GROMACS .gro file of C-alpha atoms in nm:
model
  399
    1MET     CA    1   0.000   0.000   0.000
    2SER     CA    2   0.139   0.336  -0.093
    3GLY     CA    3   0.031   0.696  -0.091
    4ARG     CA    4   0.141   1.054  -0.090
    5ASP     CA    5   0.076   1.343   0.138
    6LEU     CA    6  -0.210   1.492  -0.061
    7PHE     CA    7  -0.421   1.204   0.070
    8SER     CA    8  -0.507   1.335   0.415
    9GLN     CA    9  -0.697   1.087   0.626
   10PRO     CA   10  -0.744   1.091   1.001
   11ARG     CA   11  -0.760   0.760   1.183
   12ARG     CA   12  -1.130   0.696   1.198
   13VAL     CA   13  -1.382   0.417   1.179
   14GLY     CA   14  -1.418   0.253   0.842
   15ARG     CA   15  -1.111   0.404   0.681
   16GLY     CA   16  -0.885   0.104   0.649
   17ALA     CA   17  -0.874   0.159   0.276
   18ALA     CA   18  -0.882   0.535   0.286
   19LEU     CA   19  -0.638   0.586   0.001
   20THR     CA   20  -0.889   0.415  -0.221
   21LEU     CA   21  -1.174   0.626  -0.089
   22VAL     CA   22  -1.006   0.951  -0.180
   23PHE     CA   23  -1.004   0.885  -0.549
   24ALA     CA   24  -1.257   0.606  -0.580
   25SER     CA   25  -1.533   0.848  -0.490
   26VAL     CA   26  -1.612   1.106  -0.756
   27LEU     CA   27  -1.638   1.444  -0.590
   28ALA     CA   28  -1.803   1.642  -0.867
   29THR     CA   29  -1.982   1.975  -0.869
   30GLY     CA   30  -2.289   1.830  -0.701
   31ALA     CA   31  -2.090   1.771  -0.386
   32ALA     CA   32  -2.084   2.143  -0.317
   33THR     CA   33  -2.437   2.216  -0.431
   34GLY     CA   34  -2.616   1.920  -0.279
   35SER     CA   35  -2.723   1.798  -0.623
   36PHE     CA   36  -2.545   1.472  -0.687
   37ASP     CA   37  -2.743   1.347  -0.989
   38ASP     CA   38  -2.453   1.417  -1.224
   39PRO     CA   39  -2.360   1.182  -1.513
   40ARG     CA   40  -1.993   1.263  -1.458
   41ARG     CA   41  -2.011   1.094  -1.120
   42GLU     CA   42  -1.951   0.730  -1.059
   43ALA     CA   43  -2.308   0.682  -0.936
   44THR     CA   44  -2.534   0.380  -0.924
   45ALA     CA   45  -2.863   0.321  -0.746
   46VAL     CA   46  -2.955  -0.039  -0.667
   47ALA     CA   47  -3.216  -0.208  -0.454
   48ASN     CA   48  -3.201  -0.533  -0.260
   49PRO     CA   49  -3.514  -0.624  -0.065
   50SER     CA   50  -3.312  -0.833   0.181
   51ARG     CA   51  -3.094  -0.540   0.285
   52PRO     CA   52  -3.147  -0.176   0.375
   53THR     CA   53  -3.161   0.042   0.066
   54PRO     CA   54  -2.903   0.318   0.011
   55ALA     CA   55  -3.176   0.564   0.112
   56ASP     CA   56  -3.230   0.375   0.437
   57ARG     CA   57  -2.859   0.378   0.518
   58GLU     CA   58  -2.832   0.746   0.436
   59GLN     CA   59  -3.124   0.823   0.667
   60ASP     CA   60  -2.978   0.613   0.950
   61VAL     CA   61  -2.648   0.800   0.928
   62ALA     CA   62  -2.819   1.139   0.913
   63ASP     CA   63  -3.038   1.050   1.212
   64ALA     CA   64  -2.734   0.940   1.413
   65ALA     CA   65  -2.557   1.269   1.339
   66ALA     CA   66  -2.863   1.477   1.425
   67GLU     CA   67  -2.918   1.291   1.753
   68ALA     CA   68  -2.555   1.342   1.851
   69MET     CA   69  -2.580   1.715   1.777
   70ALA     CA   70  -2.890   1.742   1.995
   71GLU     CA   71  -2.703   1.572   2.281
   72GLY     CA   72  -2.395   1.788   2.242
   73LYS     CA   73  -2.185   1.500   2.114
   74SER     CA   74  -1.972   1.466   1.801
   75PRO     CA   75  -2.199   1.416   1.497
   76VAL     CA   76  -1.907   1.294   1.289
   77GLU     CA   77  -1.818   1.019   1.534
   78ALA     CA   78  -2.185   0.917   1.563
   79ALA     CA   79  -2.219   0.905   1.185
   80GLU     CA   80  -1.903   0.695   1.159
   81ARG     CA   81  -2.043   0.444   1.406
   82ALA     CA   82  -2.364   0.423   1.201
   83VAL     CA   83  -2.165   0.364   0.883
   84SER     CA   84  -1.964   0.093   1.057
   85ARG     CA   85  -2.282  -0.082   1.175
   86SER     CA   86  -2.424  -0.072   0.823
   87GLY     CA   87  -2.150  -0.304   0.696
   88ASP     CA   88  -2.071  -0.066   0.410
   89ARG     CA   89  -1.711  -0.155   0.332
   90TRP     CA   90  -1.644   0.167   0.147
   91GLY     CA   91  -1.868   0.401   0.345
   92ALA     CA   92  -1.694   0.689   0.521
   93VAL     CA   93  -1.765   1.018   0.693
   94TYR     CA   94  -1.560   1.333   0.639
   95SER     CA   95  -1.562   1.659   0.822
   96GLU     CA   96  -1.647   1.961   0.611
   97GLY     CA   97  -1.282   2.065   0.599
   98GLU     CA   98  -1.161   1.719   0.498
   99TYR     CA   99  -1.413   1.705   0.218
  100GLU     CA  100  -1.297   2.040   0.087
  101GLN     CA  101  -0.940   1.910   0.090
  102PHE     CA  102  -1.041   1.608  -0.118
  103GLU     CA  103  -1.210   1.832  -0.372
  104GLU     CA  104  -0.891   2.036  -0.392
  105ALA     CA  105  -0.689   1.720  -0.444
  106LEU     CA  106  -0.912   1.619  -0.733
  107ASP     CA  107  -0.854   1.964  -0.881
  108GLY     CA  108  -0.487   1.865  -0.904
  109GLU     CA  109  -0.353   2.063  -0.608
  110TYR     CA  110  -0.280   1.987  -0.245
  111THR     CA  111  -0.102   2.122   0.059
  112GLY     CA  112   0.183   1.906   0.180
  113VAL     CA  113   0.556   1.842   0.163
  114GLY     CA  114   0.572   1.646  -0.162
  115LEU     CA  115   0.665   1.291  -0.076
  116TRP     CA  116   0.523   0.946  -0.146
  117ALA     CA  117   0.557   0.662   0.103
  118ARG     CA  118   0.468   0.298   0.152
  119LEU     CA  119   0.444   0.054   0.440
  120GLU     CA  120   0.707  -0.217   0.412
  121ARG     CA  121   0.650  -0.573   0.530
  122ASP     CA  122   0.869  -0.515   0.834
  123GLY     CA  123   0.647  -0.224   0.939
  124ARG     CA  124   0.881   0.053   0.831
  125ILE     CA  125   0.760   0.354   0.632
  126GLU     CA  126   0.977   0.405   0.327
  127VAL     CA  127   0.983   0.711   0.101
  128THR     CA  128   0.917   0.592  -0.254
  129ARG     CA  129   0.923   0.921  -0.443
  130VAL     CA  130   0.990   1.290  -0.385
  131GLN     CA  131   0.826   1.557  -0.596
  132ASP     CA  132   1.063   1.792  -0.774
  133ALA     CA  133   1.097   2.141  -0.622
  134SER     CA  134   0.887   2.040  -0.320
  135PRO     CA  135   0.976   2.106   0.045
  136ALA     CA  136   1.084   1.742   0.077
  137ALA     CA  137   1.314   1.774  -0.224
  138ARG     CA  138   1.469   2.095  -0.095
  139ALA     CA  139   1.536   1.921   0.238
  140GLY     CA  140   1.739   1.654   0.060
  141ILE     CA  141   1.492   1.370   0.120
  142ARG     CA  142   1.503   1.104  -0.148
  143ALA     CA  143   1.347   0.773  -0.242
  144GLY     CA  144   1.463   0.489  -0.019
  145ASP     CA  145   1.486   0.701   0.295
  146ARG     CA  146   1.301   0.567   0.598
  147LEU     CA  147   1.054   0.793   0.774
  148VAL     CA  148   1.095   0.741   1.150
  149SER     CA  149   0.865   1.002   1.304
  150VAL     CA  150   0.645   1.299   1.219
  151ASP     CA  151   0.612   1.577   1.477
  152GLY     CA  152   0.750   1.346   1.744
  153ARG     CA  153   0.518   1.053   1.666
  154LYS     CA  154   0.675   0.724   1.566
  155VAL     CA  155   0.533   0.600   1.235
  156ASP     CA  156   0.658   0.240   1.222
  157GLY     CA  157   0.364   0.006   1.178
  158ARG     CA  158   0.111   0.282   1.117
  159PRO     CA  159  -0.108   0.267   0.808
  160VAL     CA  160   0.013   0.498   0.535
  161THR     CA  161  -0.313   0.690   0.567
  162GLU     CA  162  -0.225   0.788   0.924
  163VAL     CA  163   0.126   0.890   0.824
  164VAL     CA  164  -0.019   1.103   0.547
  165SER     CA  165  -0.248   1.275   0.795
  166LEU     CA  166   0.046   1.349   1.022
  167LEU     CA  167   0.238   1.499   0.731
  168ARG     CA  168  -0.056   1.720   0.644
  169GLY     CA  169  -0.122   1.820   1.005
  170ASP     CA  170  -0.484   1.705   1.022
  171ALA     CA  171  -0.450   1.373   1.201
  172ILE     CA  172  -0.654   1.280   1.504
  173ASP     CA  173  -0.473   1.384   1.823
  174GLU     CA  174  -0.423   1.069   2.030
  175GLY     CA  175  -0.451   1.262   2.354
  176THR     CA  176  -0.760   1.474   2.287
  177GLY     CA  177  -0.930   1.270   2.016
  178LYS     CA  178  -0.968   1.587   1.808
  179SER     CA  179  -0.860   1.633   1.450
  180GLY     CA  180  -0.616   1.896   1.340
  181THR     CA  181  -0.747   2.239   1.247
  182PRO     CA  182  -0.732   2.388   0.896
  183GLU     CA  183  -0.468   2.629   1.030
  184SER     CA  184  -0.245   2.339   1.138
  185ALA     CA  185  -0.241   2.200   0.784
  186ALA     CA  186  -0.210   2.530   0.597
  187ALA     CA  187   0.070   2.619   0.359
  188GLY     CA  188   0.362   2.763   0.553
  189THR     CA  189   0.305   2.560   0.868
  190LYS     CA  190   0.594   2.350   0.995
  191VAL     CA  191   0.626   1.973   1.024
  192ALA     CA  192   0.923   1.807   1.196
  193LEU     CA  193   1.052   1.478   1.051
  194VAL     CA  194   1.309   1.224   1.162
  195LEU     CA  195   1.453   1.011   0.884
  196GLU     CA  196   1.709   0.736   0.834
  197ARG     CA  197   1.935   0.657   0.540
  198ALA     CA  198   2.164   0.357   0.581
  199ASP     CA  199   2.329   0.414   0.922
  200ARG     CA  200   2.252   0.785   0.935
  201THR     CA  201   1.962   0.938   1.130
  202TRP     CA  202   1.877   1.305   1.095
  203SER     CA  203   1.603   1.558   1.162
  204ALA     CA  204   1.444   1.799   0.916
  205THR     CA  205   1.183   2.069   0.967
  206LEU     CA  206   0.981   2.141   0.655
  207ARG     CA  207   0.717   2.400   0.571
  208ARG     CA  208   0.408   2.275   0.396
  209ALA     CA  209   0.337   2.426   0.054
  210ARG     CA  210   0.072   2.429  -0.217
  211LEU     CA  211   0.178   2.175  -0.477
  212SER     CA  212   0.049   2.033  -0.804
  213THR     CA  213  -0.014   1.662  -0.814
  214GLU     CA  214   0.167   1.578  -1.141
  215ASP     CA  215  -0.055   1.276  -1.196
  216VAL     CA  216   0.036   1.217  -1.562
  217THR     CA  217   0.390   1.169  -1.688
  218VAL     CA  218   0.509   1.076  -2.036
  219SER     CA  219   0.834   0.913  -2.144
  220ARG     CA  220   0.974   0.733  -2.448
  221THR     CA  221   1.159   0.402  -2.433
  222ALA     CA  222   1.470   0.323  -2.636
  223GLY     CA  223   1.247   0.115  -2.861
  224GLY     CA  224   1.029   0.413  -2.947
  225VAL     CA  225   0.733   0.322  -2.725
  226SER     CA  226   0.546   0.610  -2.563
  227VAL     CA  227   0.481   0.532  -2.193
  228ILE     CA  228   0.195   0.732  -2.041
  229THR     CA  229   0.178   0.689  -1.664
  230VAL     CA  230  -0.138   0.800  -1.485
  231ASP     CA  231  -0.119   0.797  -1.104
  232ALA     CA  232  -0.475   0.924  -1.048
  233PHE     CA  233  -0.757   1.074  -1.251
  234THR     CA  234  -0.757   1.429  -1.122
  235LYS     CA  235  -0.907   1.724  -1.304
  236GLY     CA  236  -0.749   1.770  -1.646
  237SER     CA  237  -0.561   1.439  -1.648
  238GLY     CA  238  -0.775   1.296  -1.929
  239ASP     CA  239  -0.689   1.589  -2.156
  240VAL     CA  240  -0.320   1.542  -2.075
  241VAL     CA  241  -0.345   1.179  -2.187
  242ARG     CA  242  -0.518   1.280  -2.509
  243ALA     CA  243  -0.256   1.546  -2.577
  244ALA     CA  244   0.024   1.295  -2.513
  245VAL     CA  245  -0.123   1.059  -2.771
  246ALA     CA  246  -0.183   1.335  -3.025
  247GLN     CA  247   0.175   1.462  -2.987
  248SER     CA  248   0.340   1.122  -3.006
  249ALA     CA  249   0.442   1.134  -3.369
  250GLY     CA  250   0.675   0.848  -3.449
  251ALA     CA  251   0.584   0.640  -3.145
  252ALA     CA  252   0.578   0.268  -3.223
  253GLY     CA  253   0.293   0.216  -2.979
  254PHE     CA  254   0.170   0.305  -2.633
  255VAL     CA  255   0.195   0.169  -2.281
  256LEU     CA  256  -0.075   0.312  -2.056
  257ASP     CA  257   0.066   0.252  -1.709
  258LEU     CA  258  -0.216   0.239  -1.455
  259ARG     CA  259  -0.027   0.052  -1.184
  260GLY     CA  260  -0.100   0.199  -0.844
  261ASN     CA  261  -0.369   0.426  -0.989
  262SER     CA  262  -0.623   0.462  -0.710
  263GLY     CA  263  -0.901   0.599  -0.930
  264GLY     CA  264  -1.048   0.946  -0.942
  265LEU     CA  265  -1.291   1.142  -1.153
  266VAL     CA  266  -1.478   0.909  -1.385
  267SER     CA  267  -1.519   1.187  -1.640
  268GLU     CA  268  -1.139   1.207  -1.667
  269ALA     CA  269  -1.109   0.830  -1.713
  270VAL     CA  270  -1.365   0.851  -1.995
  271THR     CA  271  -1.168   1.135  -2.155
  272ALA     CA  272  -0.855   0.920  -2.133
  273ALA     CA  273  -1.043   0.637  -2.302
  274SER     CA  274  -1.129   0.879  -2.582
  275ALA     CA  275  -0.758   0.903  -2.661
  276PHE     CA  276  -0.760   0.542  -2.778
  277LEU     CA  277  -1.117   0.482  -2.896
  278ASP     CA  278  -1.324   0.618  -3.181
  279GLY     CA  279  -1.631   0.679  -2.968
  280GLY     CA  280  -1.844   0.400  -2.826
  281LEU     CA  281  -1.933   0.261  -2.486
  282VAL     CA  282  -1.695   0.290  -2.190
  283ALA     CA  283  -1.917   0.180  -1.901
  284THR     CA  284  -2.275   0.161  -1.776
  285TYR     CA  285  -2.427   0.261  -1.443
  286ASP     CA  286  -2.760   0.355  -1.284
  287VAL     CA  287  -2.871   0.673  -1.112
  288LYS     CA  288  -3.188   0.642  -0.904
  289GLY     CA  289  -3.293   0.338  -1.101
  290ARG     CA  290  -3.229   0.491  -1.443
  291GLN     CA  291  -2.979   0.313  -1.666
  292ARG     CA  292  -2.709   0.538  -1.804
  293ALA     CA  293  -2.399   0.497  -2.012
  294LEU     CA  294  -2.063   0.666  -2.051
  295HIS     CA  295  -1.930   0.705  -2.404
  296ALA     CA  296  -1.592   0.799  -2.543
  297GLU     CA  297  -1.561   1.088  -2.783
  298PRO     CA  298  -1.476   0.999  -3.144
  299GLY     CA  299  -1.138   1.056  -3.303
  300GLY     CA  300  -0.901   0.863  -3.080
  301ASP     CA  301  -0.591   0.678  -3.203
  302THR     CA  302  -0.712   0.330  -3.294
  303THR     CA  303  -0.426   0.224  -3.519
  304ARG     CA  304  -0.111   0.204  -3.308
  305PRO     CA  305  -0.082  -0.088  -3.063
  306LEU     CA  306  -0.165  -0.032  -2.696
  307VAL     CA  307  -0.083  -0.218  -2.375
  308ALA     CA  308  -0.243  -0.129  -2.042
  309LEU     CA  309  -0.025  -0.208  -1.740
  310VAL     CA  310  -0.214  -0.288  -1.418
  311ASP     CA  311  -0.156  -0.434  -1.074
  312GLY     CA  312  -0.328  -0.484  -0.740
  313GLY     CA  313  -0.319  -0.108  -0.681
  314THR     CA  314  -0.522  -0.031  -0.994
  315MET     CA  315  -0.864   0.071  -0.863
  316SER     CA  316  -1.203   0.217  -0.939
  317ALA     CA  317  -1.200   0.462  -1.232
  318ALA     CA  318  -0.870   0.310  -1.348
  319GLU     CA  319  -1.038  -0.031  -1.354
  320LEU     CA  320  -1.329   0.118  -1.546
  321LEU     CA  321  -1.087   0.243  -1.811
  322THR     CA  322  -0.896  -0.086  -1.821
  323GLY     CA  323  -1.218  -0.285  -1.858
  324ALA     CA  324  -1.334  -0.066  -2.146
  325LEU     CA  325  -1.007  -0.100  -2.337
  326GLN     CA  326  -1.002  -0.475  -2.278
  327ASP     CA  327  -1.366  -0.538  -2.366
  328ARG     CA  328  -1.344  -0.324  -2.678
  329GLY     CA  329  -1.039  -0.518  -2.796
  330ARG     CA  330  -0.832  -0.200  -2.802
  331ALA     CA  331  -0.560  -0.296  -2.553
  332VAL     CA  332  -0.377  -0.601  -2.430
  333VAL     CA  333  -0.382  -0.586  -2.049
  334VAL     CA  334  -0.054  -0.689  -1.886
  335GLY     CA  335   0.031  -0.721  -1.516
  336SER     CA  336  -0.159  -0.868  -1.222
  337ARG     CA  337  -0.523  -0.875  -1.118
  338THR     CA  338  -0.657  -0.531  -1.029
  339PHE     CA  339  -0.793  -0.436  -0.689
  340GLY     CA  340  -1.164  -0.492  -0.753
  341LYS     CA  341  -1.314  -0.162  -0.639
  342GLY     CA  342  -1.616  -0.136  -0.867
  343SER     CA  343  -1.863  -0.010  -0.608
  344VAL     CA  344  -1.984   0.346  -0.616
  345GLN     CA  345  -2.024   0.602  -0.341
  346MET     CA  346  -2.241   0.912  -0.343
  347PRO     CA  347  -2.203   1.193  -0.089
  348SER     CA  348  -2.474   1.342   0.128
  349ARG     CA  349  -2.451   1.638   0.363
  350LEU     CA  350  -2.511   1.575   0.732
  351PRO     CA  351  -2.674   1.831   0.966
  352ASP     CA  352  -2.340   1.970   1.087
  353GLY     CA  353  -2.200   2.018   0.735
  354SER     CA  354  -1.991   1.700   0.733
  355VAL     CA  355  -2.030   1.455   0.446
  356ALA     CA  356  -2.116   1.086   0.445
  357GLU     CA  357  -2.021   0.880   0.142
  358LEU     CA  358  -2.222   0.560   0.119
  359THR     CA  359  -2.220   0.281  -0.136
  360VAL     CA  360  -2.514   0.304  -0.374
  361GLY     CA  361  -2.425   0.056  -0.646
  362HIS     CA  362  -2.173  -0.071  -0.900
  363TYR     CA  363  -2.059   0.005  -1.251
  364ARG     CA  364  -2.012  -0.245  -1.534
  365THR     CA  365  -1.774  -0.270  -1.827
  366PRO     CA  366  -1.903  -0.263  -2.188
  367SER     CA  367  -1.950  -0.641  -2.191
  368GLY     CA  368  -2.150  -0.625  -1.867
  369ARG     CA  369  -1.876  -0.743  -1.631
  370GLY     CA  370  -1.891  -0.635  -1.270
  371VAL     CA  371  -1.555  -0.543  -1.117
  372ASP     CA  372  -1.631  -0.508  -0.746
  373GLY     CA  373  -1.467  -0.783  -0.545
  374ARG     CA  374  -1.336  -0.947  -0.861
  375GLY     CA  375  -1.100  -0.705  -1.025
  376ILE     CA  376  -0.987  -0.735  -1.383
  377THR     CA  377  -0.776  -1.030  -1.489
  378PRO     CA  378  -0.495  -0.929  -1.725
  379ASP     CA  379  -0.453  -1.096  -2.061
  380LEU     CA  380  -0.091  -1.168  -1.970
  381GLU     CA  381   0.040  -1.208  -1.615
  382ALA     CA  382   0.357  -1.017  -1.532
  383ASP     CA  383   0.474  -0.917  -1.185
  384GLU     CA  384   0.839  -0.836  -1.243
  385ASP     CA  385   0.970  -0.649  -1.546
  386ALA     CA  386   0.612  -0.575  -1.647
  387LEU     CA  387   0.718  -0.280  -1.863
  388ARG     CA  388   0.966  -0.498  -2.053
  389ARG     CA  389   0.691  -0.756  -2.104
  390ALA     CA  390   0.464  -0.481  -2.232
  391GLU     CA  391   0.727  -0.372  -2.486
  392THR     CA  392   0.761  -0.731  -2.604
  393VAL     CA  393   0.386  -0.752  -2.651
  394LEU     CA  394   0.382  -0.425  -2.842
  395SER     CA  395   0.654  -0.542  -3.077
  396GLY     CA  396   0.439  -0.840  -3.167
  397LEU     CA  397   0.124  -0.634  -3.207
  398GLY     CA  398   0.300  -0.392  -3.437
  399GLN     CA  399   0.399  -0.656  -3.687
   0.00000   0.00000   0.00000
């Protein structure tokens, strides 16, 4: 499991997979207006007579929050307990400030120090990447360094989501049980780190800054293959993918690297699909019982060979895109089985202004496949040297 410090998540009930929640939920314009019936959103309404309906669960959570407010207790904590009781694996509750931060992240910006980290098997937190020109980069931190503590708190064994919250300054205080304030996570505030590199241990105090997410990168292999890596589908990322394809004159083919892509805005995933498809179906879903469909725009590159690289960290909107390219026969999928996050959350405002995101359904690929709990099986398995395997596949497809 890996993440970066734009994913701020306090340690709360039902957030064991919080990195997925950040980008698996589509926080579109309706989130701010209260109108969530938006075809850009990853939204599905389903009914099961043997279980509470999404409307029932939403009402239970709202009632719990309202009752807590009337009793002078925390409505967020009460809502979280209600979500936990509902058995909704992906349900979560966010304070108003946290929700605003997620919307900012999906706009391609965040406040943090600019590092990525992962939890190693031995419990250590290792830095996996440092963003150029970020506070972390200016402090000399680099990939492979071990993060020992953040603001005096040891991080060994903690979920990456908690470490991320500490880096941002909005984690739950273990002594008071309160979350950090917006001021504590603002640009310019300080965060003290202790790090290790080989046998050296040192301290560094960084100031948080407003940073861009840089979720799409493009490179060219020695064999002339254009590699388009998409870390998450934030605002504008789909257009960047389309531009990369349009400007790839001379490329022998494409590798669309979706490994570790935790999802994002479905509209951006559909735009990315339009780079490789000449219109047609991308996915289907329901909104309040009405069947709807997402279609690619015409004019994509359908002639040069394409491989989609995936792994167990490929989730949600990234799985939707992968399924469309696979079902439509446009790409050979290489890697390992994807995560299997095909369920859909819709947000609702609670009485205190916080937001509950509850599962309301599932999307399906063009052939009607459900992804939730199953994932997408690649056409060719490849764990190590997956990019090299992808190039080999492309060379065969191009003949």
